[in-house]
Each structure stands twice: as C-alpha cells, then as structure tokens.
mmCIF file of C-alpha atoms in Angstrom:
data_model
loop_
_atom_site.group_PDB
_atom_site.id
_atom_site.type_symbol
_atom_site.label_atom_id
_atom_site.label_comp_id
_atom_site.label_asym_id
_atom_site.label_seq_id
_atom_site.Cartn_x
_atom_site.Cartn_y
_atom_site.Cartn_z
ATOM 1 C CA MET X 1 -50.156 9.196 -8.647
ATOM 2 C CA LEU X 2 -50.547 12.674 -7.156
ATOM 3 C CA ARG X 3 -52.812 11.439 -4.369
ATOM 4 C CA HIS X 4 -50.017 9.060 -3.233
ATOM 5 C CA LEU X 5 -47.474 11.892 -3.128
ATOM 6 C CA PRO X 6 -48.112 12.865 0.550
ATOM 7 C CA ARG X 7 -47.704 9.227 1.621
ATOM 8 C CA LEU X 8 -44.539 8.889 -0.485
ATOM 9 C CA ALA X 9 -43.130 12.108 0.984
ATOM 10 C CA LEU X 10 -43.895 10.891 4.524
ATOM 11 C CA THR X 11 -42.244 7.522 3.811
ATOM 12 C CA LEU X 12 -39.167 9.275 2.418
ATOM 13 C CA LEU X 13 -39.027 11.624 5.415
ATOM 14 C CA LEU X 14 -39.284 8.721 7.881
ATOM 15 C CA THR X 15 -36.574 6.807 6.002
ATOM 16 C CA LEU X 16 -34.228 9.800 6.060
ATOM 17 C CA ALA X 17 -34.986 10.468 9.720
ATOM 18 C CA GLY X 18 -34.314 6.815 10.529
ATOM 19 C CA SER X 19 -30.969 6.960 8.724
ATOM 20 C CA ALA X 20 -30.045 10.176 10.516
ATOM 21 C CA ALA X 21 -31.068 8.667 13.854
ATOM 22 C CA ALA X 22 -28.988 5.565 13.148
ATOM 23 C CA ARG X 23 -25.956 7.740 12.268
ATOM 24 C CA ALA X 24 -26.490 9.834 15.404
ATOM 25 C CA ALA X 25 -26.678 6.671 17.533
ATOM 26 C CA GLU X 26 -23.503 5.363 15.874
ATOM 27 C CA ASP X 27 -21.721 8.690 16.509
ATOM 28 C CA ALA X 28 -22.892 8.670 20.142
ATOM 29 C CA THR X 29 -21.601 5.119 20.585
ATOM 30 C CA ALA X 30 -18.256 6.080 19.064
ATOM 31 C CA ALA X 31 -18.080 9.191 21.265
ATOM 32 C CA GLY X 32 -18.828 7.073 24.349
ATOM 33 C CA CYS X 33 -15.892 4.827 23.487
ATOM 34 C CA LEU X 34 -13.390 7.644 22.946
ATOM 35 C CA TYR X 35 -11.074 8.153 25.912
ATOM 36 C CA ALA X 36 -10.342 11.814 26.586
ATOM 37 C CA PRO X 37 -8.807 12.300 30.035
ATOM 38 C CA ALA X 38 -9.073 15.622 31.795
ATOM 39 C CA SER X 39 -5.934 17.741 31.673
ATOM 40 C CA PRO X 40 -3.862 16.842 34.726
ATOM 41 C CA GLN X 41 -2.855 19.560 37.157
ATOM 42 C CA SER X 42 0.409 17.755 37.908
ATOM 43 C CA LEU X 43 2.480 14.918 36.492
ATOM 44 C CA ALA X 44 0.713 11.582 36.886
ATOM 45 C CA GLY X 45 2.289 8.842 38.971
ATOM 46 C CA LEU X 46 3.881 5.811 37.348
ATOM 47 C CA GLU X 47 1.044 3.608 38.581
ATOM 48 C CA THR X 48 -1.517 5.537 36.485
ATOM 49 C CA VAL X 49 -0.551 3.663 33.305
ATOM 50 C CA ALA X 50 -0.267 -0.117 33.621
ATOM 51 C CA ASP X 51 -0.049 -3.162 31.350
ATOM 52 C CA TYR X 52 1.358 -1.146 28.428
ATOM 53 C CA GLN X 53 2.006 -3.480 25.487
ATOM 54 C CA SER X 54 2.821 -3.196 21.786
ATOM 55 C CA VAL X 55 0.306 -5.250 19.797
ATOM 56 C CA LEU X 56 -0.960 -5.648 16.258
ATOM 57 C CA ARG X 57 -4.658 -6.526 16.280
ATOM 58 C CA SER X 58 -7.513 -6.151 13.839
ATOM 59 C CA CYS X 59 -10.479 -4.663 15.723
ATOM 60 C CA HIS X 60 -14.203 -4.322 15.052
ATOM 61 C CA ALA X 61 -16.774 -2.259 16.973
ATOM 62 C CA ALA X 62 -20.436 -3.203 17.351
ATOM 63 C CA ASP X 63 -21.385 -0.182 15.212
ATOM 64 C CA GLY X 64 -19.368 -1.520 12.249
ATOM 65 C CA ARG X 65 -16.231 0.572 12.636
ATOM 66 C CA THR X 66 -12.896 -1.168 12.032
ATOM 67 C CA SER X 67 -9.424 -0.204 13.161
ATOM 68 C CA VAL X 68 -6.014 -1.599 14.082
ATOM 69 C CA ALA X 69 -4.880 -1.702 17.725
ATOM 70 C CA VAL X 70 -1.167 -0.906 18.032
ATOM 71 C CA ARG X 71 -0.984 -0.584 21.844
ATOM 72 C CA THR X 72 -2.982 -1.819 24.830
ATOM 73 C CA MET X 73 -2.827 -0.326 28.293
ATOM 74 C CA SER X 74 -4.781 0.441 31.409
ATOM 75 C CA VAL X 75 -5.047 4.085 32.490
ATOM 76 C CA GLY X 76 -6.441 4.665 35.952
ATOM 77 C CA GLY X 77 -7.860 1.132 35.871
ATOM 78 C CA THR X 78 -9.639 1.605 32.520
ATOM 79 C CA PRO X 79 -8.466 -0.840 29.798
ATOM 80 C CA LEU X 80 -7.704 1.143 26.625
ATOM 81 C CA LEU X 81 -6.564 0.588 23.054
ATOM 82 C CA LEU X 82 -4.432 2.923 20.977
ATOM 83 C CA LEU X 83 -6.163 2.525 17.633
ATOM 84 C CA ALA X 84 -4.798 3.479 14.233
ATOM 85 C CA ASP X 85 -6.912 4.003 11.159
ATOM 86 C CA PRO X 86 -4.857 2.055 8.602
ATOM 87 C CA GLN X 87 -6.030 4.214 5.676
ATOM 88 C CA LYS X 88 -6.238 7.726 7.195
ATOM 89 C CA LEU X 89 -3.156 7.242 9.431
ATOM 90 C CA THR X 90 -4.909 8.817 12.425
ATOM 91 C CA THR X 91 -4.776 7.536 15.993
ATOM 92 C CA ARG X 92 -7.076 7.682 19.002
ATOM 93 C CA LEU X 93 -7.467 6.147 22.456
ATOM 94 C CA GLU X 94 -10.685 4.201 23.000
ATOM 95 C CA ARG X 95 -12.059 1.971 25.719
ATOM 96 C CA ALA X 96 -11.169 -1.673 25.027
ATOM 97 C CA ALA X 97 -14.684 -2.795 26.020
ATOM 98 C CA CYS X 98 -16.050 -1.160 22.844
ATOM 99 C CA TRP X 99 -13.971 -3.355 20.535
ATOM 100 C CA THR X 100 -13.527 -7.021 19.615
ATOM 101 C CA CYS X 101 -9.950 -7.631 18.490
ATOM 102 C CA THR X 102 -7.999 -10.542 17.049
ATOM 103 C CA GLU X 103 -4.276 -10.902 16.467
ATOM 104 C CA THR X 104 -3.222 -10.003 12.936
ATOM 105 C CA SER X 105 0.019 -9.778 10.991
ATOM 106 C CA GLU X 106 1.929 -7.299 8.884
ATOM 107 C CA ASP X 107 1.187 -9.491 5.862
ATOM 108 C CA ALA X 108 -2.573 -9.354 6.519
ATOM 109 C CA LEU X 109 -2.407 -5.544 6.588
ATOM 110 C CA ALA X 110 0.066 -5.210 3.696
ATOM 111 C CA GLY X 111 -2.489 -3.539 1.415
ATOM 112 C CA THR X 112 -3.192 -0.702 3.842
ATOM 113 C CA ARG X 113 -1.726 2.777 3.622
ATOM 114 C CA MET X 114 -0.300 2.315 7.136
ATOM 115 C CA MET X 115 1.735 -0.773 6.279
ATOM 116 C CA ARG X 116 2.914 0.739 2.991
ATOM 117 C CA ALA X 117 4.210 3.776 4.932
ATOM 118 C CA ILE X 118 5.956 1.520 7.464
ATOM 119 C CA ALA X 119 7.528 -0.566 4.681
ATOM 120 C CA GLU X 120 8.725 2.591 2.923
ATOM 121 C CA SER X 121 10.249 3.925 6.154
ATOM 122 C CA ALA X 122 11.969 0.604 6.887
ATOM 123 C CA ALA X 123 13.433 0.560 3.376
ATOM 124 C CA ALA X 124 15.343 3.824 3.939
ATOM 125 C CA PRO X 125 19.054 3.615 3.020
ATOM 126 C CA GLY X 126 21.284 2.289 5.791
ATOM 127 C CA LEU X 127 18.501 0.553 7.702
ATOM 128 C CA THR X 128 17.976 -3.146 8.083
ATOM 129 C CA HIS X 129 14.375 -4.304 7.892
ATOM 130 C CA ARG X 130 12.536 -3.702 11.099
ATOM 131 C CA GLY X 131 9.064 -4.962 11.641
ATOM 132 C CA PHE X 132 6.059 -3.019 12.783
ATOM 133 C CA LEU X 133 6.565 -3.737 16.477
ATOM 134 C CA GLN X 134 10.308 -3.206 16.656
ATOM 135 C CA ASN X 135 11.502 -0.137 18.496
ATOM 136 C CA ALA X 136 12.896 2.378 16.042
ATOM 137 C CA GLY X 137 13.447 5.067 18.665
ATOM 138 C CA LEU X 138 15.742 5.530 21.650
ATOM 139 C CA THR X 139 16.498 2.322 23.493
ATOM 140 C CA HIS X 140 19.119 3.569 25.972
ATOM 141 C CA GLY X 141 20.942 6.701 27.031
ATOM 142 C CA ALA X 142 24.547 7.611 27.753
ATOM 143 C CA ALA X 143 23.832 7.955 31.470
ATOM 144 C CA PRO X 144 21.453 6.285 33.911
ATOM 145 C CA GLY X 145 18.057 7.878 34.463
ATOM 146 C CA ALA X 146 14.661 8.256 32.888
ATOM 147 C CA PHE X 147 14.150 9.425 29.322
ATOM 148 C CA VAL X 148 10.879 10.645 27.818
ATOM 149 C CA THR X 149 10.286 9.983 24.130
ATOM 150 C CA GLY X 150 7.222 10.668 22.053
ATOM 151 C CA ASP X 151 5.869 9.769 18.651
ATOM 152 C CA LEU X 152 4.483 12.603 16.591
ATOM 153 C CA CYS X 153 1.742 10.554 14.963
ATOM 154 C CA PRO X 154 -0.973 12.350 12.990
ATOM 155 C CA SER X 155 -3.611 13.403 15.480
ATOM 156 C CA ARG X 156 -6.492 15.837 15.792
ATOM 157 C CA ARG X 157 -5.251 16.738 19.250
ATOM 158 C CA PRO X 158 -2.550 19.395 19.626
ATOM 159 C CA LEU X 159 0.831 18.643 21.166
ATOM 160 C CA ASP X 160 0.613 18.960 24.966
ATOM 161 C CA ARG X 161 3.117 21.785 25.216
ATOM 162 C CA ALA X 162 2.330 22.333 28.935
ATOM 163 C CA PHE X 163 3.569 18.792 29.663
ATOM 164 C CA LEU X 164 6.868 19.493 27.915
ATOM 165 C CA ASP X 165 7.184 22.849 29.711
ATOM 166 C CA ARG X 166 6.744 21.123 33.104
ATOM 167 C CA ILE X 167 9.446 18.595 32.248
ATOM 168 C CA ALA X 168 11.819 21.281 30.961
ATOM 169 C CA ALA X 169 11.299 23.244 34.193
ATOM 170 C CA GLN X 170 12.978 20.370 36.068
ATOM 171 C CA GLY X 171 16.341 21.779 35.040
ATOM 172 C CA PRO X 172 18.755 22.306 32.187
ATOM 173 C CA HIS X 173 19.530 19.495 29.763
ATOM 174 C CA THR X 174 16.327 17.581 30.467
ATOM 175 C CA PRO X 175 16.471 14.527 28.153
ATOM 176 C CA ILE X 176 13.499 14.783 25.784
ATOM 177 C CA ALA X 177 13.369 13.327 22.281
ATOM 178 C CA LEU X 178 10.524 13.831 19.848
#
C-alpha cells in the first residue's frame, strides 16, 4: 500500500490540476464573452445602439452556464444579450455569439427567484397584472422631447455618475428618471 502512495498522490494531483485547468478555461471563456465597453469620452450617437428588443429567452453557453436573456441589441455592430441570472438577480451584457437561446415563457420560469419577484411586484395594491415584458416605467412625458430612464437592477458595476452629470450639465430641469 505504501509503495503505491507516490503514484496515488501523483494521480490525485493531476486530477486536481485538470479540474483547476478546466475551471480556468471555463472562466476565460466566460470572461471572453462578457461585454465591457471602454468609458466613452463623450455621449455616444444614436446609431451606436441598434436593434434593441425586449425578449424572454432561455440561454445556454458551451461551458454549461445558463441564463435568461431579457434584451437583445447591437452595440457598435456587436450583437449582445442583456442576461439575467434568474436565481441571483444579477445582470450582465455578453456577446450573443457565446450563447444558444430559445424563446421561453413566464410560466416556464415561474419557479425562479426572478419570476417570483416580478409576480410579487405586479401584485402590488392598485396595479393590474403586467407581464414580464410590459413597460412599467415612463411611457410619455408632458412635453415633446427626449427622456432618459434607467433601471437600477442589481449589478456589480457602479452607477455611471459621470453620464448623469453630463446630461444634467445640459441645463436646468433635465428630464431624468431612475
């Protein structure tokens, strides 16, 4: 038994190293899919973001990760997905090419923390049921013009305060809703 110990230790070490290498490769793949644009020096033109759509899709990555796509868009010509983790309630932008997605429904996701939170919010007093993809925010203003709204979803990234400062510098009473 003792004479096999070095071989057993080597086998265990190689197994652990293989697992660590597989995790590192998976993390590298995930990092390569994450979309993190450089901080802009000025406001981006309207043409930068195209094909923006609300969706509800179940998505799977080649490395085994799963997520729910809630928006699709193209930024600077790169197709992207806004993905939500239905259990952790976190969001991130990733390249669409890294994911295979299929249409899903609220019913199919009913057991997730995300859909339970949405159902609880929709059940608030005075509200009629609104589905996942219905706009619950501002839909029009009292005067013509452009209005910027934002969702404060849970995120690891801080609020882009510089963006809001640049908009506010445009003049008094700049219409911003968060």
